[in-house]
């Protein structure tokens, strides 16, 4: 059996986390990523009959029974994943009862998955219903986006509109816009449920004064979505204090939508 440390999904996952760390989004143990793996992918590297440990999930994930996820560990630092994957990340399978995780690899120091796993798994359920190709849920703390949630109205329509105006590419990359949740206690099933209720129709949910949740087909695409939103927030934070002299108008946004044949979210542009 091939060495799992050579698996593309492990290398790409760790490289993505390192990139996010270097961008300043994932201070200390901030952020977590879950990546849905196929059984075929996992079987190339692991004996899937060999369960290392059973870890309770803390909620019922029956829609995901038998599914495999690569998930970051609780309390682990993104900057350390590349050098030591086995202690920092793990591969779990959702057990037949729907309420336990079967650990197949990783968390070697006795650790477990992120405290945000309920929000991740509930988001996977919602995303898969909306888009069967969704494989990634990414949570991170992008600096400018966080800053923006302190100074901008926390309204989904207004927040999306402002982000679309901050960079010509925005409406093209996230025509579904962003959903904004108020500040909520993290690590709970409640924030998971609130996130999952929004993330089906819209791939991005902003946790005010905390961070962002995004779904996507693969690690690169999901990272790119966060990166685009964070850059728009950066431009907002650079320009709003000075005062805007120019803006991308609604008519210009409509021109973009026409040029790129976009189905964009209703109710944002007048
Ligand atoms: O895991 O980001 O929201 C650290 C966090 C919690
Ligand atoms: Zn967080």
mmCIF file of C-alpha atoms and ligand atoms in Angstrom:
data_model
loop_
_atom_site.group_PDB
_atom_site.id
_atom_site.type_symbol
_atom_site.label_atom_id
_atom_site.label_comp_id
_atom_site.label_asym_id
_atom_site.label_seq_id
_atom_site.Cartn_x
_atom_site.Cartn_y
_atom_site.Cartn_z
ATOM 1 C CA UNK A 1 0.000 0.000 0.000
ATOM 2 C CA UNK A 2 1.305 3.450 -0.886
ATOM 3 C CA UNK A 3 2.509 5.802 1.863
ATOM 4 C CA UNK A 4 -0.278 8.189 2.787
ATOM 5 C CA UNK A 5 2.199 11.008 3.336
ATOM 6 C CA UNK A 6 2.731 10.928 -0.444
ATOM 7 C CA UNK A 7 -0.997 11.254 -1.183
ATOM 8 C CA UNK A 8 -1.866 14.274 -3.300
ATOM 9 C CA UNK A 9 -4.833 15.056 -1.041
ATOM 10 C CA UNK A 10 -2.582 15.253 2.045
ATOM 11 C CA UNK A 11 0.090 17.338 0.323
ATOM 12 C CA UNK A 12 -2.406 19.742 -1.188
ATOM 13 C CA UNK A 13 -4.326 20.065 2.087
ATOM 14 C CA UNK A 14 -1.173 20.890 4.077
ATOM 15 C CA UNK A 15 0.097 23.282 1.395
ATOM 16 C CA UNK A 16 -3.253 25.099 1.388
ATOM 17 C CA UNK A 17 -3.162 25.475 5.190
ATOM 18 C CA UNK A 18 0.422 26.790 4.990
ATOM 19 C CA UNK A 19 -0.643 29.320 2.383
ATOM 20 C CA UNK A 20 -3.555 30.478 4.524
ATOM 21 C CA UNK A 21 -1.262 30.782 7.541
ATOM 22 C CA UNK A 22 1.223 32.893 5.586
ATOM 23 C CA UNK A 23 -1.558 35.217 4.498
ATOM 24 C CA UNK A 24 -2.228 35.872 8.176
ATOM 25 C CA UNK A 25 -5.682 34.329 8.153
ATOM 26 C CA UNK A 26 -5.006 31.498 10.608
ATOM 27 C CA UNK A 27 -3.301 32.793 13.709
ATOM 28 C CA UNK A 28 -2.495 30.212 16.393
ATOM 29 C CA UNK A 29 -5.109 27.430 16.018
ATOM 30 C CA UNK A 30 -7.506 29.606 14.022
ATOM 31 C CA UNK A 31 -9.361 28.015 11.140
ATOM 32 C CA UNK A 32 -10.253 24.482 10.088
ATOM 33 C CA UNK A 33 -10.746 22.616 6.822
ATOM 34 C CA UNK A 34 -12.750 19.500 6.029
ATOM 35 C CA UNK A 35 -12.241 17.655 2.749
ATOM 36 C CA UNK A 36 -14.570 14.898 1.570
ATOM 37 C CA UNK A 37 -12.466 12.000 0.239
ATOM 38 C CA UNK A 38 -13.722 9.157 -1.918
ATOM 39 C CA UNK A 39 -13.405 5.586 -0.645
ATOM 40 C CA UNK A 40 -11.271 4.825 -3.680
ATOM 41 C CA UNK A 41 -8.809 7.578 -2.780
ATOM 42 C CA UNK A 42 -8.580 6.424 0.839
ATOM 43 C CA UNK A 43 -8.199 2.721 -0.037
ATOM 44 C CA UNK A 44 -5.056 3.461 -2.030
ATOM 45 C CA UNK A 45 -3.335 4.345 1.237
ATOM 46 C CA UNK A 46 -5.262 2.834 4.161
ATOM 47 C CA UNK A 47 -6.876 -0.437 5.207
ATOM 48 C CA UNK A 48 -10.396 0.912 5.728
ATOM 49 C CA UNK A 49 -11.299 -2.053 7.978
ATOM 50 C CA UNK A 50 -8.725 -0.884 10.507
ATOM 51 C CA UNK A 51 -10.290 1.679 12.854
ATOM 52 C CA UNK A 52 -7.813 3.319 15.225
ATOM 53 C CA UNK A 53 -10.360 4.914 17.552
ATOM 54 C CA UNK A 54 -14.037 5.789 17.815
ATOM 55 C CA UNK A 55 -14.726 9.466 18.560
ATOM 56 C CA UNK A 56 -18.281 10.713 19.272
ATOM 57 C CA UNK A 57 -19.416 13.467 16.902
ATOM 58 C CA UNK A 58 -21.786 15.177 19.342
ATOM 59 C CA UNK A 59 -24.651 15.253 16.845
ATOM 60 C CA UNK A 60 -26.407 13.038 14.325
ATOM 61 C CA UNK A 61 -24.787 13.073 10.882
ATOM 62 C CA UNK A 62 -26.823 10.219 9.412
ATOM 63 C CA UNK A 63 -26.854 11.767 5.907
ATOM 64 C CA UNK A 64 -23.078 11.270 5.826
ATOM 65 C CA UNK A 65 -22.820 7.651 7.038
ATOM 66 C CA UNK A 66 -19.873 5.899 5.402
ATOM 67 C CA UNK A 67 -18.340 9.118 4.075
ATOM 68 C CA UNK A 68 -14.641 9.890 4.585
ATOM 69 C CA UNK A 69 -13.302 13.284 5.610
ATOM 70 C CA UNK A 70 -9.848 14.699 6.034
ATOM 71 C CA UNK A 71 -10.219 17.143 8.950
ATOM 72 C CA UNK A 72 -7.866 19.425 10.868
ATOM 73 C CA UNK A 73 -7.298 18.646 14.549
ATOM 74 C CA UNK A 74 -8.613 20.657 17.453
ATOM 75 C CA UNK A 75 -6.077 23.106 18.871
ATOM 76 C CA UNK A 76 -3.694 22.489 15.964
ATOM 77 C CA UNK A 77 -1.832 25.251 14.137
ATOM 78 C CA UNK A 78 -2.120 25.532 10.333
ATOM 79 C CA UNK A 79 1.557 26.473 10.146
ATOM 80 C CA UNK A 80 2.550 23.029 11.476
ATOM 81 C CA UNK A 81 0.561 20.798 9.100
ATOM 82 C CA UNK A 82 3.226 20.521 6.385
ATOM 83 C CA UNK A 83 5.964 19.388 8.789
ATOM 84 C CA UNK A 84 3.842 16.953 10.808
ATOM 85 C CA UNK A 85 0.579 15.874 9.143
ATOM 86 C CA UNK A 86 0.065 12.755 11.266
ATOM 87 C CA UNK A 87 -0.304 14.657 14.542
ATOM 88 C CA UNK A 88 -2.193 17.657 13.197
ATOM 89 C CA UNK A 89 -4.819 16.259 10.830
ATOM 90 C CA UNK A 90 -6.864 13.068 10.593
ATOM 91 C CA UNK A 91 -9.049 10.949 8.329
ATOM 92 C CA UNK A 92 -12.415 9.935 9.757
ATOM 93 C CA UNK A 93 -15.354 7.926 8.452
ATOM 94 C CA UNK A 94 -18.865 8.617 9.713
ATOM 95 C CA UNK A 95 -19.933 5.417 11.521
ATOM 96 C CA UNK A 96 -23.131 3.500 10.745
ATOM 97 C CA UNK A 97 -24.893 4.952 13.798
ATOM 98 C CA UNK A 98 -24.353 8.473 12.361
ATOM 99 C CA UNK A 99 -23.190 9.802 15.719
ATOM 100 C CA UNK A 100 -19.621 8.467 15.898
ATOM 101 C CA UNK A 101 -16.533 9.097 13.829
ATOM 102 C CA UNK A 102 -14.190 6.198 13.059
ATOM 103 C CA UNK A 103 -10.633 7.436 13.053
ATOM 104 C CA UNK A 104 -8.650 5.721 10.300
ATOM 105 C CA UNK A 105 -5.470 7.790 10.378
ATOM 106 C CA UNK A 106 -3.943 10.814 12.109
ATOM 107 C CA UNK A 107 -4.475 12.702 15.414
ATOM 108 C CA UNK A 108 -1.590 10.479 16.470
ATOM 109 C CA UNK A 109 -0.892 12.311 19.716
ATOM 110 C CA UNK A 110 -4.347 11.340 21.013
ATOM 111 C CA UNK A 111 -6.064 14.441 19.651
ATOM 112 C CA UNK A 112 -9.306 14.715 17.759
ATOM 113 C CA UNK A 113 -11.026 16.731 15.044
ATOM 114 C CA UNK A 114 -11.791 20.449 15.260
ATOM 115 C CA UNK A 115 -14.461 21.665 17.677
ATOM 116 C CA UNK A 116 -16.162 23.122 14.606
ATOM 117 C CA UNK A 117 -16.856 19.696 13.115
ATOM 118 C CA UNK A 118 -20.650 20.008 13.608
ATOM 119 C CA UNK A 119 -20.663 23.221 11.530
ATOM 120 C CA UNK A 120 -18.466 21.515 8.914
ATOM 121 C CA UNK A 121 -20.512 18.340 8.593
ATOM 122 C CA UNK A 122 -23.843 20.190 8.633
ATOM 123 C CA UNK A 123 -22.416 22.451 5.916
ATOM 124 C CA UNK A 124 -21.310 19.431 3.855
ATOM 125 C CA UNK A 125 -24.843 18.007 4.089
ATOM 126 C CA UNK A 126 -26.343 21.304 2.905
ATOM 127 C CA UNK A 127 -23.758 21.836 0.154
ATOM 128 C CA UNK A 128 -24.058 18.274 -1.194
ATOM 129 C CA UNK A 129 -27.821 18.721 -1.508
ATOM 130 C CA UNK A 130 -27.241 21.920 -3.506
ATOM 131 C CA UNK A 131 -24.218 20.650 -5.447
ATOM 132 C CA UNK A 132 -23.182 16.959 -5.437
ATOM 133 C CA UNK A 133 -19.660 17.986 -6.510
ATOM 134 C CA UNK A 134 -18.962 19.939 -3.314
ATOM 135 C CA UNK A 135 -16.029 18.403 -1.413
ATOM 136 C CA UNK A 136 -14.508 21.160 0.691
ATOM 137 C CA UNK A 137 -15.690 23.262 3.617
ATOM 138 C CA UNK A 138 -13.154 25.868 4.706
ATOM 139 C CA UNK A 139 -13.263 28.043 7.803
ATOM 140 C CA UNK A 140 -10.693 30.781 8.349
ATOM 141 C CA UNK A 141 -10.198 34.249 9.884
ATOM 142 C CA UNK A 142 -9.220 36.600 7.009
ATOM 143 C CA UNK A 143 -8.004 39.836 8.539
ATOM 144 C CA UNK A 144 -9.666 42.460 6.362
ATOM 145 C CA UNK A 145 -12.950 40.609 6.186
ATOM 146 C CA UNK A 146 -13.041 40.467 9.975
ATOM 147 C CA UNK A 147 -12.224 44.168 10.132
ATOM 148 C CA UNK A 148 -15.041 44.882 7.696
ATOM 149 C CA UNK A 149 -17.567 43.123 9.954
ATOM 150 C CA UNK A 150 -16.725 45.719 12.625
ATOM 151 C CA UNK A 151 -17.440 48.741 10.451
ATOM 152 C CA UNK A 152 -19.958 47.650 7.797
ATOM 153 C CA UNK A 153 -23.645 46.961 8.315
ATOM 154 C CA UNK A 154 -24.141 43.247 8.964
ATOM 155 C CA UNK A 155 -26.747 42.821 6.301
ATOM 156 C CA UNK A 156 -26.477 40.128 3.628
ATOM 157 C CA UNK A 157 -27.731 42.341 0.775
ATOM 158 C CA UNK A 158 -25.658 45.407 1.681
ATOM 159 C CA UNK A 159 -22.529 43.376 2.474
ATOM 160 C CA UNK A 160 -22.706 41.471 -0.831
ATOM 161 C CA UNK A 161 -23.306 44.697 -2.761
ATOM 162 C CA UNK A 162 -20.290 46.395 -1.192
ATOM 163 C CA UNK A 163 -18.021 43.397 -1.867
ATOM 164 C CA UNK A 164 -19.152 43.203 -5.507
ATOM 165 C CA UNK A 165 -18.261 46.894 -5.880
ATOM 166 C CA UNK A 166 -14.727 46.477 -4.504
ATOM 167 C CA UNK A 167 -13.228 44.507 -7.378
ATOM 168 C CA UNK A 168 -14.473 43.931 -10.916
ATOM 169 C CA UNK A 169 -13.927 40.166 -10.603
ATOM 170 C CA UNK A 170 -16.086 39.745 -7.494
ATOM 171 C CA UNK A 171 -19.488 39.226 -9.084
ATOM 172 C CA UNK A 172 -17.889 36.745 -11.485
ATOM 173 C CA UNK A 173 -16.260 34.677 -8.702
ATOM 174 C CA UNK A 174 -19.164 34.751 -6.241
ATOM 175 C CA UNK A 175 -22.379 35.566 -8.122
ATOM 176 C CA UNK A 176 -24.210 33.787 -5.271
ATOM 177 C CA UNK A 177 -23.052 36.593 -2.942
ATOM 178 C CA UNK A 178 -22.330 36.133 0.755
ATOM 179 C CA UNK A 179 -24.590 35.434 3.716
ATOM 180 C CA UNK A 180 -23.867 37.304 6.933
ATOM 181 C CA UNK A 181 -24.562 35.767 10.340
ATOM 182 C CA UNK A 182 -24.485 37.899 13.482
ATOM 183 C CA UNK A 183 -21.896 37.095 16.152
ATOM 184 C CA UNK A 184 -22.679 33.680 17.601
ATOM 185 C CA UNK A 185 -20.942 31.325 20.007
ATOM 186 C CA UNK A 186 -18.586 29.133 17.983
ATOM 187 C CA UNK A 187 -18.056 25.388 18.382
ATOM 188 C CA UNK A 188 -21.761 24.778 18.992
ATOM 189 C CA UNK A 189 -24.437 22.876 17.089
ATOM 190 C CA UNK A 190 -26.448 26.151 16.971
ATOM 191 C CA UNK A 191 -23.861 27.998 14.876
ATOM 192 C CA UNK A 192 -23.547 24.847 12.758
ATOM 193 C CA UNK A 193 -27.287 24.797 12.125
ATOM 194 C CA UNK A 194 -27.380 28.537 11.353
ATOM 195 C CA UNK A 195 -24.467 28.141 8.918
ATOM 196 C CA UNK A 196 -25.928 25.061 7.231
ATOM 197 C CA UNK A 197 -29.280 26.826 6.814
ATOM 198 C CA UNK A 198 -27.534 29.460 4.653
ATOM 199 C CA UNK A 199 -24.671 27.633 2.930
ATOM 200 C CA UNK A 200 -26.872 25.505 0.651
ATOM 201 C CA UNK A 201 -28.046 28.397 -1.499
ATOM 202 C CA UNK A 202 -24.894 30.490 -1.088
ATOM 203 C CA UNK A 203 -21.380 29.034 -0.827
ATOM 204 C CA UNK A 204 -20.151 31.709 1.574
ATOM 205 C CA UNK A 205 -21.312 32.430 5.107
ATOM 206 C CA UNK A 206 -19.628 35.181 7.085
ATOM 207 C CA UNK A 207 -19.427 34.775 10.841
ATOM 208 C CA UNK A 208 -19.398 38.379 12.062
ATOM 209 C CA UNK A 209 -16.398 39.339 14.180
ATOM 210 C CA UNK A 210 -15.003 35.809 13.690
ATOM 211 C CA UNK A 211 -14.408 34.641 10.128
ATOM 212 C CA UNK A 212 -15.785 32.930 7.070
ATOM 213 C CA UNK A 213 -17.202 29.551 5.992
ATOM 214 C CA UNK A 214 -16.950 28.577 2.334
ATOM 215 C CA UNK A 215 -17.866 25.495 0.330
ATOM 216 C CA UNK A 216 -16.218 24.412 -2.906
ATOM 217 C CA UNK A 217 -15.360 21.607 -5.311
ATOM 218 C CA UNK A 218 -11.697 21.402 -4.404
ATOM 219 C CA UNK A 219 -9.125 23.039 -2.149
ATOM 220 C CA UNK A 220 -7.829 25.473 -4.765
ATOM 221 C CA UNK A 221 -11.260 26.670 -5.793
ATOM 222 C CA UNK A 222 -12.412 27.161 -2.195
ATOM 223 C CA UNK A 223 -9.187 28.933 -1.276
ATOM 224 C CA UNK A 224 -9.621 31.157 -4.337
ATOM 225 C CA UNK A 225 -13.123 32.087 -3.231
ATOM 226 C CA UNK A 226 -11.912 33.141 0.235
ATOM 227 C CA UNK A 227 -8.968 34.974 -1.321
ATOM 228 C CA UNK A 228 -11.227 36.958 -3.662
ATOM 229 C CA UNK A 229 -13.586 37.958 -0.845
ATOM 230 C CA UNK A 230 -10.687 38.881 1.430
ATOM 231 C CA UNK A 231 -9.122 41.058 -1.273
ATOM 232 C CA UNK A 232 -12.425 42.895 -1.801
ATOM 233 C CA UNK A 233 -12.635 43.457 1.962
ATOM 234 C CA UNK A 234 -9.049 44.731 1.929
ATOM 235 C CA UNK A 235 -9.888 47.276 -0.763
ATOM 236 C CA UNK A 236 -12.931 48.335 1.253
ATOM 237 C CA UNK A 237 -10.828 48.773 4.403
ATOM 238 C CA UNK A 238 -8.212 50.781 2.443
ATOM 239 C CA UNK A 239 -10.684 53.076 0.729
ATOM 240 C CA UNK A 240 -13.656 53.509 3.075
ATOM 241 C CA UNK A 241 -11.751 55.572 5.678
ATOM 242 C CA UNK A 242 -10.540 57.972 2.946
ATOM 243 C CA UNK A 243 -13.882 58.243 1.173
ATOM 244 C CA UNK A 244 -14.742 56.854 -2.254
ATOM 245 C CA UNK A 245 -14.550 59.091 -5.324
ATOM 246 C CA UNK A 246 -15.376 56.277 -7.770
ATOM 247 C CA UNK A 247 -17.442 53.123 -7.580
ATOM 248 C CA UNK A 248 -18.498 50.214 -9.804
ATOM 249 C CA UNK A 249 -22.132 51.027 -10.531
ATOM 250 C CA UNK A 250 -25.079 48.642 -10.687
ATOM 251 C CA UNK A 251 -25.209 49.144 -14.459
ATOM 252 C CA UNK A 252 -21.565 48.107 -14.701
ATOM 253 C CA UNK A 253 -22.247 45.039 -12.542
ATOM 254 C CA UNK A 254 -25.056 44.161 -14.970
ATOM 255 C CA UNK A 255 -22.641 44.532 -17.905
ATOM 256 C CA UNK A 256 -20.288 42.070 -16.207
ATOM 257 C CA UNK A 257 -23.129 39.647 -15.554
ATOM 258 C CA UNK A 258 -24.076 39.802 -19.235
ATOM 259 C CA UNK A 259 -20.486 39.424 -20.454
ATOM 260 C CA UNK A 260 -19.873 36.354 -18.270
ATOM 261 C CA UNK A 261 -23.379 34.943 -18.631
ATOM 262 C CA UNK A 262 -23.864 34.931 -14.855
ATOM 263 C CA UNK A 263 -26.891 33.898 -12.888
ATOM 264 C CA UNK A 264 -26.360 36.257 -9.990
ATOM 265 C CA UNK A 265 -28.187 36.587 -6.720
ATOM 266 C CA UNK A 266 -31.488 38.436 -6.819
ATOM 267 C CA UNK A 267 -32.127 41.534 -4.763
ATOM 268 C CA UNK A 268 -28.558 42.891 -4.615
ATOM 269 C CA UNK A 269 -28.428 45.089 -7.742
ATOM 270 C CA UNK A 270 -31.178 47.590 -8.461
HETATM 271 O O1 LIG B 1 -10.539 25.999 15.444
HETATM 272 O O2 LIG B 1 -11.258 28.826 14.198
HETATM 273 O O3 LIG B 1 -13.699 28.734 15.166
HETATM 274 C C1 LIG B 1 -10.330 27.329 15.690
HETATM 275 C C2 LIG B 1 -11.426 28.139 15.165
HETATM 276 C C3 LIG B 1 -12.711 28.058 15.836
HETATM 277 ZN ZN1 LIG B 2 -12.738 30.267 13.833
#
